């Protein structure tokens, strides 16, 4: 517990959204989050993505310029107190955005995490709940972003999370690219609304019996237009009238609405069409407006990690229980792998040690589906599952370790967020060899060390005599690493 004379710990969240970038600097006082500084840049990243998912150079530069403006706020914070997340557009562009992401990290001093739509929804819900008051109640949270729309149903924690591929920038490009709303021949607003309704057809009961809460730019913009600049609730009848008014306009430029931010004008019609579709399909009569969204959710997540409440650890524990992973085997492999890592590099960063531990926890997850292909299936499950708290890069690195825990080491294409670490893989593979028979075994007589670009394993003759089957496995391991042009030398003291 923080005492009165201790400085409050500060956290920063940076959301690299498809429409705008948002920065939040906050601290906790008496367990209550206090926002110290916010900043926003209307980047419209999604508008710069071409058909091949390449980011236009001028849009990338506009985004980097915004990050240069944000970066001084992050300068004095520990890296573990900062989280930068990329959402829909960066998810789409990830394979072609290495250069942009590397430039962003160079400016900010911390990596950019690409998160899934479901993780985005979870963080949004966490942020909204941070501002919730009163007794716990069933809520339906709606957040219309630039590239995607997140909808969450839950009480204190999410019960159902959805991320739909529709957002105000994406729909502006798709339906309003000409700048026209009603061209006479076609009403683009009605087309956009119908397309959004089609996306929502399977979610018609999401808001049943729930308090509906909206968050972020589109919802706030509509609320201000309808409520004289205030973030009062959005009522269905008022929204219907506004939708009719906007649909009757000829062009985006001709939109004249009270309290509409000029920066929001280019995407307002598209965002309104999506919001109106949500009200119609989910039969919503009233939507409250939350002052908090994903940034606040990120800050709460960061604070939880620092205070021993890491959501990722909960996710790993839930996976182990769901897929009936042997906890004793997972623990013995984790302990031995971490002991090897300590021998190899006692100054390994906490994040790498944590990644190795989680890989050991999940190394047998694929056995629930297949004995012959459990490594491949386990890696696939980890990489493609919606793992709460994890970025896509973390999942890919975990999957790589699980896939290559033994046997041939499969080559993988490195890219931003994914850089296979041979130290971690070596330690996991050796630990799996030591405990291949699911037996506790001390490695006090084994010593792993770096040997130039390779490795040296010193093993006492007595230990090998007591464990004869392991000697053959270690010799096979030497060959596996040699195939990757990495030397592993076995020696006796």
GROMACS .gro file of C-alpha atoms in nm:
model
  493
    1UNK     CA    1   0.000   0.000   0.000
    2UNK     CA    2   0.137   0.341  -0.094
    3UNK     CA    3   0.208   0.572   0.202
    4UNK     CA    4   0.136   0.944   0.208
    5UNK     CA    5   0.500   1.045   0.159
    6UNK     CA    6   0.555   0.814  -0.140
    7UNK     CA    7   0.514   0.962  -0.487
    8UNK     CA    8   0.225   0.819  -0.687
    9UNK     CA    9   0.338   0.592  -0.968
   10UNK     CA   10   0.263   0.723  -1.314
   11UNK     CA   11   0.152   0.530  -1.620
   12UNK     CA   12   0.112   0.624  -1.985
   13UNK     CA   13  -0.114   0.471  -2.249
   14UNK     CA   14  -0.091   0.552  -2.618
   15UNK     CA   15  -0.364   0.424  -2.850
   16UNK     CA   16  -0.263   0.427  -3.218
   17UNK     CA   17  -0.615   0.413  -3.356
   18UNK     CA   18  -0.735   0.404  -3.715
   19UNK     CA   19  -0.878   0.756  -3.695
   20UNK     CA   20  -0.683   0.928  -3.420
   21UNK     CA   21  -0.396   0.873  -3.179
   22UNK     CA   22  -0.470   0.929  -2.810
   23UNK     CA   23  -0.221   0.972  -2.526
   24UNK     CA   24  -0.303   0.947  -2.157
   25UNK     CA   25  -0.071   1.010  -1.862
   26UNK     CA   26  -0.224   0.911  -1.528
   27UNK     CA   27  -0.143   0.813  -1.173
   28UNK     CA   28  -0.327   0.640  -0.891
   29UNK     CA   29  -0.413   0.818  -0.569
   30UNK     CA   30  -0.582   0.612  -0.298
   31UNK     CA   31  -0.659   0.345  -0.560
   32UNK     CA   32  -0.830   0.607  -0.781
   33UNK     CA   33  -0.696   0.688  -1.126
   34UNK     CA   34  -0.624   1.057  -1.185
   35UNK     CA   35  -0.570   1.178  -1.542
   36UNK     CA   36  -0.273   1.415  -1.550
   37UNK     CA   37  -0.236   1.482  -1.921
   38UNK     CA   38  -0.416   1.391  -2.241
   39UNK     CA   39  -0.334   1.462  -2.603
   40UNK     CA   40  -0.489   1.371  -2.937
   41UNK     CA   41  -0.381   1.377  -3.299
   42UNK     CA   42  -0.631   1.323  -3.582
   43UNK     CA   43  -0.409   1.108  -3.803
   44UNK     CA   44  -0.669   0.907  -4.001
   45UNK     CA   45  -0.430   0.617  -4.042
   46UNK     CA   46  -0.696   0.400  -4.208
   47UNK     CA   47  -0.730   0.651  -4.492
   48UNK     CA   48  -0.367   0.585  -4.584
   49UNK     CA   49  -0.400   0.210  -4.629
   50UNK     CA   50  -0.413   0.094  -4.992
   51UNK     CA   51  -0.560  -0.226  -5.138
   52UNK     CA   52  -0.232  -0.412  -5.077
   53UNK     CA   53  -0.234  -0.296  -4.712
   54UNK     CA   54   0.060  -0.060  -4.757
   55UNK     CA   55   0.063   0.261  -4.558
   56UNK     CA   56   0.093   0.577  -4.768
   57UNK     CA   57   0.424   0.759  -4.694
   58UNK     CA   58   0.253   1.093  -4.629
   59UNK     CA   59   0.013   0.935  -4.378
   60UNK     CA   60   0.297   0.748  -4.209
   61UNK     CA   61   0.491   1.073  -4.174
   62UNK     CA   62   0.185   1.249  -4.032
   63UNK     CA   63   0.155   0.971  -3.776
   64UNK     CA   64   0.525   0.985  -3.683
   65UNK     CA   65   0.503   1.362  -3.641
   66UNK     CA   66   0.225   1.310  -3.389
   67UNK     CA   67   0.441   1.061  -3.201
   68UNK     CA   68   0.726   1.312  -3.190
   69UNK     CA   69   0.489   1.551  -3.019
   70UNK     CA   70   0.380   1.286  -2.770
   71UNK     CA   71   0.725   1.144  -2.689
   72UNK     CA   72   0.843   1.403  -2.428
   73UNK     CA   73   0.558   1.291  -2.199
   74UNK     CA   74   0.703   0.938  -2.195
   75UNK     CA   75   1.069   1.030  -2.147
   76UNK     CA   76   1.100   0.988  -1.769
   77UNK     CA   77   0.869   0.690  -1.724
   78UNK     CA   78   0.999   0.334  -1.677
   79UNK     CA   79   0.936   0.128  -1.990
   80UNK     CA   80   0.717  -0.115  -1.795
   81UNK     CA   81   0.484   0.176  -1.706
   82UNK     CA   82   0.416   0.260  -2.071
   83UNK     CA   83   0.205   0.066  -2.319
   84UNK     CA   84   0.158   0.161  -2.683
   85UNK     CA   85  -0.105  -0.036  -2.873
   86UNK     CA   86  -0.194  -0.050  -3.241
   87UNK     CA   87  -0.551  -0.142  -3.334
   88UNK     CA   88  -0.745  -0.214  -3.653
   89UNK     CA   89  -0.539  -0.040  -3.922
   90UNK     CA   90  -0.206  -0.156  -3.781
   91UNK     CA   91  -0.350  -0.507  -3.749
   92UNK     CA   92  -0.429  -0.496  -4.120
   93UNK     CA   93  -0.097  -0.341  -4.218
   94UNK     CA   94   0.122  -0.538  -3.975
   95UNK     CA   95   0.302  -0.748  -4.236
   96UNK     CA   96   0.390  -0.437  -4.440
   97UNK     CA   97   0.444  -0.190  -4.159
   98UNK     CA   98   0.779  -0.297  -4.012
   99UNK     CA   99   0.948   0.026  -4.117
  100UNK     CA  100   0.675   0.244  -3.967
  101UNK     CA  101   0.663   0.045  -3.642
  102UNK     CA  102   1.041   0.052  -3.604
  103UNK     CA  103   1.040   0.429  -3.657
  104UNK     CA  104   0.761   0.465  -3.402
  105UNK     CA  105   0.953   0.264  -3.144
  106UNK     CA  106   1.266   0.471  -3.209
  107UNK     CA  107   1.070   0.790  -3.137
  108UNK     CA  108   0.883   0.663  -2.832
  109UNK     CA  109   1.151   0.443  -2.676
  110UNK     CA  110   0.904   0.157  -2.619
  111UNK     CA  111   0.767  -0.110  -2.855
  112UNK     CA  112   0.431  -0.092  -3.028
  113UNK     CA  113   0.201  -0.385  -2.946
  114UNK     CA  114  -0.045  -0.489  -3.214
  115UNK     CA  115  -0.353  -0.618  -3.033
  116UNK     CA  116  -0.646  -0.823  -3.156
  117UNK     CA  117  -0.995  -0.683  -3.188
  118UNK     CA  118  -1.107  -0.893  -2.892
  119UNK     CA  119  -0.821  -0.762  -2.676
  120UNK     CA  120  -0.915  -0.411  -2.786
  121UNK     CA  121  -1.273  -0.480  -2.675
  122UNK     CA  122  -1.154  -0.608  -2.338
  123UNK     CA  123  -0.943  -0.298  -2.275
  124UNK     CA  124  -1.231  -0.069  -2.378
  125UNK     CA  125  -1.461  -0.247  -2.133
  126UNK     CA  126  -1.200  -0.219  -1.859
  127UNK     CA  127  -1.174   0.155  -1.923
  128UNK     CA  128  -1.550   0.209  -1.920
  129UNK     CA  129  -1.584   0.009  -1.599
  130UNK     CA  130  -1.320   0.229  -1.436
  131UNK     CA  131  -1.562   0.521  -1.464
  132UNK     CA  132  -1.874   0.319  -1.374
  133UNK     CA  133  -2.063   0.415  -1.060
  134UNK     CA  134  -2.323   0.244  -0.847
  135UNK     CA  135  -2.395  -0.123  -0.794
  136UNK     CA  136  -2.269  -0.380  -1.048
  137UNK     CA  137  -2.516  -0.412  -1.331
  138UNK     CA  138  -2.536  -0.575  -1.672
  139UNK     CA  139  -2.383  -0.345  -1.934
  140UNK     CA  140  -2.350  -0.338  -2.310
  141UNK     CA  141  -2.053  -0.124  -2.413
  142UNK     CA  142  -2.020   0.014  -2.768
  143UNK     CA  143  -1.709   0.179  -2.914
  144UNK     CA  144  -1.703   0.289  -3.279
  145UNK     CA  145  -1.344   0.341  -3.388
  146UNK     CA  146  -1.186   0.441  -3.714
  147UNK     CA  147  -1.146   0.088  -3.849
  148UNK     CA  148  -1.353  -0.137  -3.625
  149UNK     CA  149  -1.641  -0.137  -3.382
  150UNK     CA  150  -1.618  -0.317  -3.049
  151UNK     CA  151  -1.921  -0.438  -2.854
  152UNK     CA  152  -1.900  -0.599  -2.510
  153UNK     CA  153  -2.163  -0.743  -2.277
  154UNK     CA  154  -2.078  -0.806  -1.914
  155UNK     CA  155  -2.118  -0.709  -1.551
  156UNK     CA  156  -1.795  -0.650  -1.360
  157UNK     CA  157  -1.599  -0.847  -1.621
  158UNK     CA  158  -1.679  -0.915  -1.989
  159UNK     CA  159  -1.903  -1.207  -2.074
  160UNK     CA  160  -1.916  -1.160  -2.451
  161UNK     CA  161  -1.673  -0.962  -2.665
  162UNK     CA  162  -1.715  -0.878  -3.033
  163UNK     CA  163  -1.504  -0.681  -3.280
  164UNK     CA  164  -1.663  -0.596  -3.615
  165UNK     CA  165  -1.476  -0.476  -3.920
  166UNK     CA  166  -1.660  -0.146  -3.957
  167UNK     CA  167  -1.543   0.197  -3.847
  168UNK     CA  168  -1.594   0.564  -3.928
  169UNK     CA  169  -1.281   0.600  -4.143
  170UNK     CA  170  -1.326   0.266  -4.319
  171UNK     CA  171  -1.692   0.342  -4.394
  172UNK     CA  172  -1.605   0.695  -4.508
  173UNK     CA  173  -1.373   0.548  -4.769
  174UNK     CA  174  -1.621   0.278  -4.865
  175UNK     CA  175  -1.941   0.484  -4.888
  176UNK     CA  176  -1.852   0.854  -4.886
  177UNK     CA  177  -1.530   0.866  -5.087
  178UNK     CA  178  -1.687   1.104  -5.339
  179UNK     CA  179  -1.783   1.345  -5.062
  180UNK     CA  180  -2.151   1.298  -5.142
  181UNK     CA  181  -2.421   1.184  -4.901
  182UNK     CA  182  -2.731   1.200  -5.119
  183UNK     CA  183  -2.637   1.201  -5.486
  184UNK     CA  184  -2.997   1.178  -5.604
  185UNK     CA  185  -2.941   0.836  -5.757
  186UNK     CA  186  -2.801   0.684  -5.437
  187UNK     CA  187  -2.823   0.776  -5.072
  188UNK     CA  188  -2.484   0.677  -4.937
  189UNK     CA  189  -2.586   0.726  -4.574
  190UNK     CA  190  -2.864   0.469  -4.607
  191UNK     CA  191  -2.628   0.230  -4.786
  192UNK     CA  192  -2.373   0.261  -4.505
  193UNK     CA  193  -2.638   0.206  -4.239
  194UNK     CA  194  -2.771  -0.105  -4.414
  195UNK     CA  195  -2.421  -0.248  -4.446
  196UNK     CA  196  -2.364  -0.196  -4.074
  197UNK     CA  197  -2.700  -0.355  -3.992
  198UNK     CA  198  -2.598  -0.662  -4.192
  199UNK     CA  199  -2.281  -0.692  -3.981
  200UNK     CA  200  -2.491  -0.677  -3.664
  201UNK     CA  201  -2.762  -0.930  -3.749
  202UNK     CA  202  -2.622  -1.207  -3.531
  203UNK     CA  203  -2.585  -0.975  -3.230
  204UNK     CA  204  -2.944  -0.856  -3.199
  205UNK     CA  205  -2.975  -0.965  -2.834
  206UNK     CA  206  -2.645  -0.821  -2.715
  207UNK     CA  207  -2.808  -0.523  -2.541
  208UNK     CA  208  -3.111  -0.707  -2.397
  209UNK     CA  209  -3.181  -0.602  -2.035
  210UNK     CA  210  -2.850  -0.414  -2.024
  211UNK     CA  211  -2.747  -0.058  -1.949
  212UNK     CA  212  -2.602   0.059  -2.281
  213UNK     CA  213  -2.287   0.270  -2.266
  214UNK     CA  214  -2.102   0.426  -2.558
  215UNK     CA  215  -1.739   0.535  -2.563
  216UNK     CA  216  -1.488   0.722  -2.780
  217UNK     CA  217  -1.506   0.971  -3.065
  218UNK     CA  218  -1.815   0.890  -3.271
  219UNK     CA  219  -2.041   0.840  -2.970
  220UNK     CA  220  -1.911   1.155  -2.801
  221UNK     CA  221  -1.948   1.360  -3.119
  222UNK     CA  222  -2.309   1.251  -3.168
  223UNK     CA  223  -2.389   1.314  -2.801
  224UNK     CA  224  -2.251   1.669  -2.824
  225UNK     CA  225  -2.445   1.745  -3.141
  226UNK     CA  226  -2.768   1.623  -2.981
  227UNK     CA  227  -2.716   1.769  -2.633
  228UNK     CA  228  -2.584   2.121  -2.683
  229UNK     CA  229  -2.224   2.020  -2.641
  230UNK     CA  230  -2.278   1.801  -2.336
  231UNK     CA  231  -2.210   1.428  -2.300
  232UNK     CA  232  -2.565   1.352  -2.194
  233UNK     CA  233  -2.733   1.026  -2.298
  234UNK     CA  234  -2.824   0.969  -2.664
  235UNK     CA  235  -3.198   0.904  -2.705
  236UNK     CA  236  -3.335   0.692  -2.990
  237UNK     CA  237  -3.588   0.950  -3.110
  238UNK     CA  238  -3.322   1.222  -3.121
  239UNK     CA  239  -3.083   0.993  -3.307
  240UNK     CA  240  -3.352   0.903  -3.562
  241UNK     CA  241  -3.410   1.272  -3.631
  242UNK     CA  242  -3.038   1.341  -3.667
  243UNK     CA  243  -2.994   1.043  -3.902
  244UNK     CA  244  -3.279   1.171  -4.122
  245UNK     CA  245  -3.126   1.518  -4.127
  246UNK     CA  246  -2.779   1.392  -4.226
  247UNK     CA  247  -2.919   1.152  -4.485
  248UNK     CA  248  -3.097   1.447  -4.651
  249UNK     CA  249  -2.772   1.644  -4.693
  250UNK     CA  250  -2.613   1.649  -5.035
  251UNK     CA  251  -2.246   1.646  -4.933
  252UNK     CA  252  -2.016   1.598  -4.636
  253UNK     CA  253  -1.905   1.960  -4.671
  254UNK     CA  254  -2.264   2.083  -4.639
  255UNK     CA  255  -2.307   1.927  -4.294
  256UNK     CA  256  -2.389   2.211  -4.057
  257UNK     CA  257  -2.445   2.071  -3.711
  258UNK     CA  258  -2.412   2.238  -3.370
  259UNK     CA  259  -2.106   2.150  -3.161
  260UNK     CA  260  -1.952   1.932  -3.434
  261UNK     CA  261  -1.573   1.943  -3.420
  262UNK     CA  262  -1.446   2.041  -3.769
  263UNK     CA  263  -1.185   1.762  -3.747
  264UNK     CA  264  -1.466   1.512  -3.697
  265UNK     CA  265  -1.676   1.636  -3.993
  266UNK     CA  266  -1.514   1.414  -4.266
  267UNK     CA  267  -1.605   1.092  -4.082
  268UNK     CA  268  -1.918   1.202  -3.895
  269UNK     CA  269  -2.174   1.070  -4.144
  270UNK     CA  270  -2.009   0.728  -4.155
  271UNK     CA  271  -1.984   0.706  -3.776
  272UNK     CA  272  -2.345   0.818  -3.737
  273UNK     CA  273  -2.462   0.554  -3.988
  274UNK     CA  274  -2.289   0.282  -3.785
  275UNK     CA  275  -2.430   0.414  -3.456
  276UNK     CA  276  -2.781   0.438  -3.600
  277UNK     CA  277  -2.752   0.079  -3.726
  278UNK     CA  278  -2.648  -0.034  -3.377
  279UNK     CA  279  -2.950   0.139  -3.219
  280UNK     CA  280  -3.181  -0.021  -3.476
  281UNK     CA  281  -3.045  -0.375  -3.475
  282UNK     CA  282  -2.992  -0.399  -3.099
  283UNK     CA  283  -3.322  -0.214  -3.028
  284UNK     CA  284  -3.155   0.046  -2.808
  285UNK     CA  285  -3.368   0.328  -2.668
  286UNK     CA  286  -3.099   0.513  -2.474
  287UNK     CA  287  -2.719   0.512  -2.467
  288UNK     CA  288  -2.516   0.664  -2.185
  289UNK     CA  289  -2.176   0.813  -2.267
  290UNK     CA  290  -1.860   0.712  -2.084
  291UNK     CA  291  -1.575   0.960  -2.037
  292UNK     CA  292  -1.331   0.667  -2.041
  293UNK     CA  293  -1.233   0.420  -2.312
  294UNK     CA  294  -0.933   0.212  -2.421
  295UNK     CA  295  -0.662   0.446  -2.285
  296UNK     CA  296  -0.799   0.421  -1.933
  297UNK     CA  297  -0.832   0.045  -1.974
  298UNK     CA  298  -0.466   0.021  -2.073
  299UNK     CA  299  -0.359   0.224  -1.768
  300UNK     CA  300  -0.559   0.000  -1.534
  301UNK     CA  301  -0.405  -0.304  -1.700
  302UNK     CA  302  -0.054  -0.162  -1.654
  303UNK     CA  303  -0.119  -0.082  -1.289
  304UNK     CA  304  -0.248  -0.434  -1.238
  305UNK     CA  305   0.072  -0.580  -1.386
  306UNK     CA  306   0.283  -0.376  -1.144
  307UNK     CA  307   0.071  -0.478  -0.846
  308UNK     CA  308   0.070  -0.851  -0.912
  309UNK     CA  309  -0.259  -0.866  -1.101
  310UNK     CA  310  -0.127  -0.937  -1.451
  311UNK     CA  311  -0.419  -1.035  -1.672
  312UNK     CA  312  -0.184  -1.242  -1.887
  313UNK     CA  313  -0.101  -1.470  -1.593
  314UNK     CA  314  -0.474  -1.526  -1.537
  315UNK     CA  315  -0.511  -1.616  -1.905
  316UNK     CA  316  -0.230  -1.873  -1.884
  317UNK     CA  317  -0.383  -2.027  -1.572
  318UNK     CA  318  -0.723  -2.049  -1.741
  319UNK     CA  319  -0.570  -2.219  -2.048
  320UNK     CA  320  -0.392  -2.472  -1.828
  321UNK     CA  321  -0.716  -2.558  -1.654
  322UNK     CA  322  -0.928  -2.566  -1.968
  323UNK     CA  323  -0.690  -2.793  -2.161
  324UNK     CA  324  -0.600  -3.006  -1.857
  325UNK     CA  325  -0.228  -2.939  -1.873
  326UNK     CA  326  -0.033  -3.131  -1.609
  327UNK     CA  327   0.056  -2.851  -1.363
  328UNK     CA  328   0.340  -3.048  -1.200
  329UNK     CA  329   0.514  -3.111  -1.532
  330UNK     CA  330   0.464  -2.751  -1.637
  331UNK     CA  331   0.618  -2.630  -1.312
  332UNK     CA  332   0.920  -2.861  -1.321
  333UNK     CA  333   0.996  -2.763  -1.682
  334UNK     CA  334   0.951  -2.394  -1.599
  335UNK     CA  335   1.177  -2.412  -1.294
  336UNK     CA  336   1.453  -2.592  -1.483
  337UNK     CA  337   1.428  -2.368  -1.789
  338UNK     CA  338   1.457  -2.058  -1.569
  339UNK     CA  339   1.751  -2.213  -1.383
  340UNK     CA  340   1.930  -2.269  -1.715
  341UNK     CA  341   1.849  -1.911  -1.817
  342UNK     CA  342   1.993  -1.783  -1.490
  343UNK     CA  343   2.315  -1.972  -1.562
  344UNK     CA  344   2.328  -1.838  -1.915
  345UNK     CA  345   2.246  -1.478  -1.834
  346UNK     CA  346   2.160  -1.377  -1.477
  347UNK     CA  347   2.058  -1.032  -1.602
  348UNK     CA  348   1.788  -1.150  -1.844
  349UNK     CA  349   1.500  -0.895  -1.849
  350UNK     CA  350   1.191  -0.981  -1.647
  351UNK     CA  351   0.977  -0.986  -1.961
  352UNK     CA  352   1.192  -1.259  -2.119
  353UNK     CA  353   1.188  -1.469  -1.801
  354UNK     CA  354   0.811  -1.434  -1.787
  355UNK     CA  355   0.779  -1.539  -2.154
  356UNK     CA  356   0.991  -1.849  -2.090
  357UNK     CA  357   0.783  -1.942  -1.786
  358UNK     CA  358   0.458  -1.910  -1.982
  359UNK     CA  359   0.599  -2.118  -2.269
  360UNK     CA  360   0.686  -2.390  -2.019
  361UNK     CA  361   0.337  -2.367  -1.869
  362UNK     CA  362   0.181  -2.421  -2.211
  363UNK     CA  363   0.434  -2.650  -2.375
  364UNK     CA  364   0.198  -2.951  -2.354
  365UNK     CA  365  -0.125  -2.769  -2.445
  366UNK     CA  366  -0.149  -2.949  -2.781
  367UNK     CA  367  -0.169  -3.290  -2.610
  368UNK     CA  368  -0.539  -3.221  -2.551
  369UNK     CA  369  -0.588  -3.258  -2.928
  370UNK     CA  370  -0.313  -3.487  -3.056
  371UNK     CA  371  -0.009  -3.681  -2.935
  372UNK     CA  372   0.163  -3.702  -3.272
  373UNK     CA  373   0.126  -3.332  -3.367
  374UNK     CA  374   0.091  -3.171  -3.026
  375UNK     CA  375   0.371  -2.916  -3.076
  376UNK     CA  376   0.233  -2.789  -3.406
  377UNK     CA  377  -0.125  -2.782  -3.280
  378UNK     CA  378  -0.025  -2.619  -2.952
  379UNK     CA  379   0.162  -2.344  -3.134
  380UNK     CA  380  -0.137  -2.285  -3.363
  381UNK     CA  381  -0.374  -2.261  -3.066
  382UNK     CA  382  -0.152  -2.008  -2.891
  383UNK     CA  383  -0.086  -1.790  -3.195
  384UNK     CA  384  -0.446  -1.770  -3.315
  385UNK     CA  385  -0.645  -1.769  -2.990
  386UNK     CA  386  -0.785  -1.452  -2.835
  387UNK     CA  387  -0.563  -1.440  -2.526
  388UNK     CA  388  -0.669  -1.164  -2.288
  389UNK     CA  389  -0.383  -0.931  -2.198
  390UNK     CA  390  -0.150  -1.044  -2.478
  391UNK     CA  391  -0.030  -0.856  -2.783
  392UNK     CA  392   0.001  -1.042  -3.112
  393UNK     CA  393   0.381  -1.033  -3.096
  394UNK     CA  394   0.383  -1.193  -2.751
  395UNK     CA  395   0.157  -1.470  -2.877
  396UNK     CA  396   0.376  -1.531  -3.179
  397UNK     CA  397   0.688  -1.557  -2.964
  398UNK     CA  398   0.512  -1.796  -2.725
  399UNK     CA  399   0.391  -2.006  -3.017
  400UNK     CA  400   0.743  -2.023  -3.161
  401UNK     CA  401   0.883  -2.160  -2.834
  402UNK     CA  402   0.606  -2.419  -2.798
  403UNK     CA  403   0.638  -2.527  -3.163
  404UNK     CA  404   1.013  -2.580  -3.130
  405UNK     CA  405   1.038  -2.731  -2.782
  406UNK     CA  406   1.198  -3.043  -2.934
  407UNK     CA  407   1.288  -3.198  -3.268
  408UNK     CA  408   1.392  -2.994  -3.572
  409UNK     CA  409   1.397  -2.620  -3.516
  410UNK     CA  410   1.163  -2.466  -3.771
  411UNK     CA  411   1.273  -2.150  -3.947
  412UNK     CA  412   1.049  -1.847  -3.896
  413UNK     CA  413   1.031  -1.511  -4.071
  414UNK     CA  414   1.135  -1.239  -3.832
  415UNK     CA  415   0.938  -0.916  -3.834
  416UNK     CA  416   0.847  -0.632  -3.602
  417UNK     CA  417   0.730  -0.773  -3.270
  418UNK     CA  418   0.862  -1.122  -3.344
  419UNK     CA  419   1.230  -1.200  -3.303
  420UNK     CA  420   1.302  -1.559  -3.199
  421UNK     CA  421   1.538  -1.572  -2.901
  422UNK     CA  422   1.777  -1.866  -2.918
  423UNK     CA  423   1.863  -1.831  -2.547
  424UNK     CA  424   1.501  -1.884  -2.443
  425UNK     CA  425   1.455  -2.169  -2.690
  426UNK     CA  426   1.775  -2.341  -2.578
  427UNK     CA  427   1.668  -2.327  -2.212
  428UNK     CA  428   1.318  -2.458  -2.285
  429UNK     CA  429   1.444  -2.744  -2.503
  430UNK     CA  430   1.702  -2.852  -2.244
  431UNK     CA  431   1.441  -2.841  -1.968
  432UNK     CA  432   1.208  -3.056  -2.177
  433UNK     CA  433   1.491  -3.308  -2.226
  434UNK     CA  434   1.572  -3.319  -1.854
  435UNK     CA  435   1.206  -3.385  -1.768
  436UNK     CA  436   1.098  -3.583  -2.076
  437UNK     CA  437   0.980  -3.865  -1.850
  438UNK     CA  438   0.784  -3.628  -1.619
  439UNK     CA  439   1.024  -3.692  -1.331
  440UNK     CA  440   1.174  -3.438  -1.091
  441UNK     CA  441   1.546  -3.416  -1.155
  442UNK     CA  442   1.810  -3.179  -1.020
  443UNK     CA  443   2.040  -2.998  -1.265
  444UNK     CA  444   2.293  -2.889  -1.004
  445UNK     CA  445   2.556  -3.089  -1.194
  446UNK     CA  446   2.472  -2.918  -1.524
  447UNK     CA  447   2.603  -2.579  -1.629
  448UNK     CA  448   2.492  -2.389  -1.940
  449UNK     CA  449   2.708  -2.105  -2.065
  450UNK     CA  450   2.761  -1.896  -2.375
  451UNK     CA  451   3.042  -2.006  -2.602
  452UNK     CA  452   3.096  -1.727  -2.852
  453UNK     CA  453   2.788  -1.727  -3.074
  454UNK     CA  454   2.702  -2.077  -2.950
  455UNK     CA  455   2.657  -2.261  -2.622
  456UNK     CA  456   2.846  -2.500  -2.395
  457UNK     CA  457   2.680  -2.751  -2.165
  458UNK     CA  458   2.901  -2.892  -1.890
  459UNK     CA  459   2.762  -3.218  -1.754
  460UNK     CA  460   2.922  -3.431  -1.486
  461UNK     CA  461   2.996  -3.795  -1.573
  462UNK     CA  462   2.814  -3.910  -1.258
  463UNK     CA  463   2.497  -3.725  -1.361
  464UNK     CA  464   2.503  -3.885  -1.706
  465UNK     CA  465   2.566  -4.227  -1.549
  466UNK     CA  466   2.257  -4.182  -1.334
  467UNK     CA  467   2.052  -4.061  -1.634
  468UNK     CA  468   2.176  -4.262  -1.934
  469UNK     CA  469   1.878  -4.195  -2.161
  470UNK     CA  470   1.937  -3.820  -2.141
  471UNK     CA  471   2.289  -3.848  -2.284
  472UNK     CA  472   2.149  -3.969  -2.616
  473UNK     CA  473   1.893  -3.687  -2.617
  474UNK     CA  474   2.164  -3.428  -2.550
  475UNK     CA  475   2.373  -3.563  -2.838
  476UNK     CA  476   2.069  -3.537  -3.066
  477UNK     CA  477   2.023  -3.179  -2.944
  478UNK     CA  478   2.375  -3.094  -3.058
  479UNK     CA  479   2.280  -3.205  -3.410
  480UNK     CA  480   1.955  -3.004  -3.408
  481UNK     CA  481   2.140  -2.682  -3.328
  482UNK     CA  482   2.414  -2.761  -3.577
  483UNK     CA  483   2.147  -2.769  -3.848
  484UNK     CA  484   2.075  -2.404  -3.757
  485UNK     CA  485   2.449  -2.320  -3.770
  486UNK     CA  486   2.458  -2.273  -3.393
  487UNK     CA  487   2.705  -2.479  -3.194
  488UNK     CA  488   2.618  -2.664  -2.875
  489UNK     CA  489   2.919  -2.826  -2.713
  490UNK     CA  490   2.893  -3.095  -2.444
  491UNK     CA  491   3.180  -3.130  -2.199
  492UNK     CA  492   3.265  -3.281  -1.862
  493UNK     CA  493   3.418  -3.079  -1.575
   0.00000   0.00000   0.00000
